[in-house]
Short mmCIF file of C-alpha atoms in Angstrom, two decimals:
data_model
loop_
_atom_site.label_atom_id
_atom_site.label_comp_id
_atom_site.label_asym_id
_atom_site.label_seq_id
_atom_site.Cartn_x
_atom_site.Cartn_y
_atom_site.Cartn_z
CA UNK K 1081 -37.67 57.12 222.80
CA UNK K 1082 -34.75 59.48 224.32
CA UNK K 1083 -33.41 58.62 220.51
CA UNK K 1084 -36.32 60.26 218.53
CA UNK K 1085 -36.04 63.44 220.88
CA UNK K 1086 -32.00 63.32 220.27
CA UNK K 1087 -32.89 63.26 216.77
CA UNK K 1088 -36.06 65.59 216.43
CA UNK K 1089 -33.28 68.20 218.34
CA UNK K 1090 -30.76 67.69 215.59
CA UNK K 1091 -33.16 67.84 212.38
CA UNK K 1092 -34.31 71.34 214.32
CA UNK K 1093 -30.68 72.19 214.78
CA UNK K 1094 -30.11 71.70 211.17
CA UNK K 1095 -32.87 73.42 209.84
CA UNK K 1096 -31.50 76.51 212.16
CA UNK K 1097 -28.19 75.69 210.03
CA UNK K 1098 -29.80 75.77 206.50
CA UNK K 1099 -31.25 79.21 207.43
CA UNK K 1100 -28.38 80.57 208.05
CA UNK K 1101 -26.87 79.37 204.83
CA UNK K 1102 -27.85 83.03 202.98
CA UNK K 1103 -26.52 84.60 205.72
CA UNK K 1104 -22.58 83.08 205.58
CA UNK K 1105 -22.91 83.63 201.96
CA UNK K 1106 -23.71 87.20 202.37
CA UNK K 1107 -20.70 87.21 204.44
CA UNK K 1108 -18.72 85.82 201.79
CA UNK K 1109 -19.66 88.13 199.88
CA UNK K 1110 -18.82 91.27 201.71
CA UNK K 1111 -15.94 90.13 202.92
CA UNK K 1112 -14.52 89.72 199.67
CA UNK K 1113 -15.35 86.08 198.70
CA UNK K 1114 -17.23 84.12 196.03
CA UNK K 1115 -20.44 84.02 198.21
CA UNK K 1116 -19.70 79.98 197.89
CA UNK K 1117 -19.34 79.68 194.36
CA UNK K 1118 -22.35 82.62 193.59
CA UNK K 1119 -19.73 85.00 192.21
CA UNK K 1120 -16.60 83.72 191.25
CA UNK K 1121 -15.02 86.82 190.90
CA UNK K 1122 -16.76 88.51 194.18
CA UNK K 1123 -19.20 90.68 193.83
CA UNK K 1124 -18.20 93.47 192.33
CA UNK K 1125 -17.33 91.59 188.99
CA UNK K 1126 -20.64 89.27 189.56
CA UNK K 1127 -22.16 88.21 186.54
CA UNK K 1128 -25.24 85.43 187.13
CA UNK K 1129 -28.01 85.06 185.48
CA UNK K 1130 -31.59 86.23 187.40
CA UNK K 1131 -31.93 82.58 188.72
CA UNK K 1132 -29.05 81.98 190.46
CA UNK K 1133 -30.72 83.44 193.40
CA UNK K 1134 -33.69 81.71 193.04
CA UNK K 1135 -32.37 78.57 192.57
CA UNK K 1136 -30.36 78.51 195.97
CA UNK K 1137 -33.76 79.75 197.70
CA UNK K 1138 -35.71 77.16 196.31
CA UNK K 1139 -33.16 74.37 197.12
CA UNK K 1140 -32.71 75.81 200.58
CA UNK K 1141 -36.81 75.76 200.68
CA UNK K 1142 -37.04 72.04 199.52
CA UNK K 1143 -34.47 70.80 202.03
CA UNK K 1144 -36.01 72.65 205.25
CA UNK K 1145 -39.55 71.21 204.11
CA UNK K 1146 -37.95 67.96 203.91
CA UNK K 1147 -36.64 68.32 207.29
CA UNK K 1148 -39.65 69.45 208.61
CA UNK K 1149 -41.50 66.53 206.70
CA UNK K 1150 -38.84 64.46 208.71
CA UNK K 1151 -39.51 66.17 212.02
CA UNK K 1152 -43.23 65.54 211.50
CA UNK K 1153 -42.56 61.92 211.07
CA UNK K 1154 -40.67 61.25 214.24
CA UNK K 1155 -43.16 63.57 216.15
CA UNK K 1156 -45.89 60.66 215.26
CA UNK K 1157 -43.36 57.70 215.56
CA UNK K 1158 -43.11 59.23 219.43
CA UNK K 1159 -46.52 59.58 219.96
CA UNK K 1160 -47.12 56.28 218.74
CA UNK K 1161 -45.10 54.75 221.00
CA UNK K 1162 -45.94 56.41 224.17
CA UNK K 1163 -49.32 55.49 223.26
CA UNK K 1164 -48.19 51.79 222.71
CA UNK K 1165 -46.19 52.29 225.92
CA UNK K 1166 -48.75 53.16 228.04
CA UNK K 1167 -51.60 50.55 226.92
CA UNK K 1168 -53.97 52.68 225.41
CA UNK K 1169 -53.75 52.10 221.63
CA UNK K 1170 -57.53 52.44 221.59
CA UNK K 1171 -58.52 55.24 219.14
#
């Protein structure tokens, strides 16, 4: 069981980590960068179309709620087992 927690604290570490994704890239940006690949000639020369933003929100989006999907999961694989652990797996 000590396993699930271990990994219930790293899917919430990495969801922390994928938040903070817009944030480096901001960064990136102002620090003269290509904002990962978002403007390859930094920003003042940055030329995307409107969905380039959109489309790193939305895969950001789909990954946390697959995370979260994942976190879910384990939360009910631990409660199933303290329940099996314990003897009551009545109701």
């Amino acid at each position: 069981m000590n396993i699930i927690r271990l990994l219930i604290g790293v899917l919430v570490a990495v969801i922390v980590g994928v938040a903070l994704i817009p944030l480096y890239v901001l960064l990136d940006l102002r620090s003269g960068g290509s904002g990962w690949g978002l403007c390859a000639d930094g920003f003042g020369r940055c030329r995307t179309s409107y969905f380039s933003g959109f489309e790193l929100v939305a895969a950001l989006l789909l990954v946390m709620l697959a995370l979260v999907l994942a976190i879910g999961g384990l939360v009910r694989l631990l409660r199933f087992l303290r329940k099996r652990s314990s003897g009551s797996l009545v109701g």
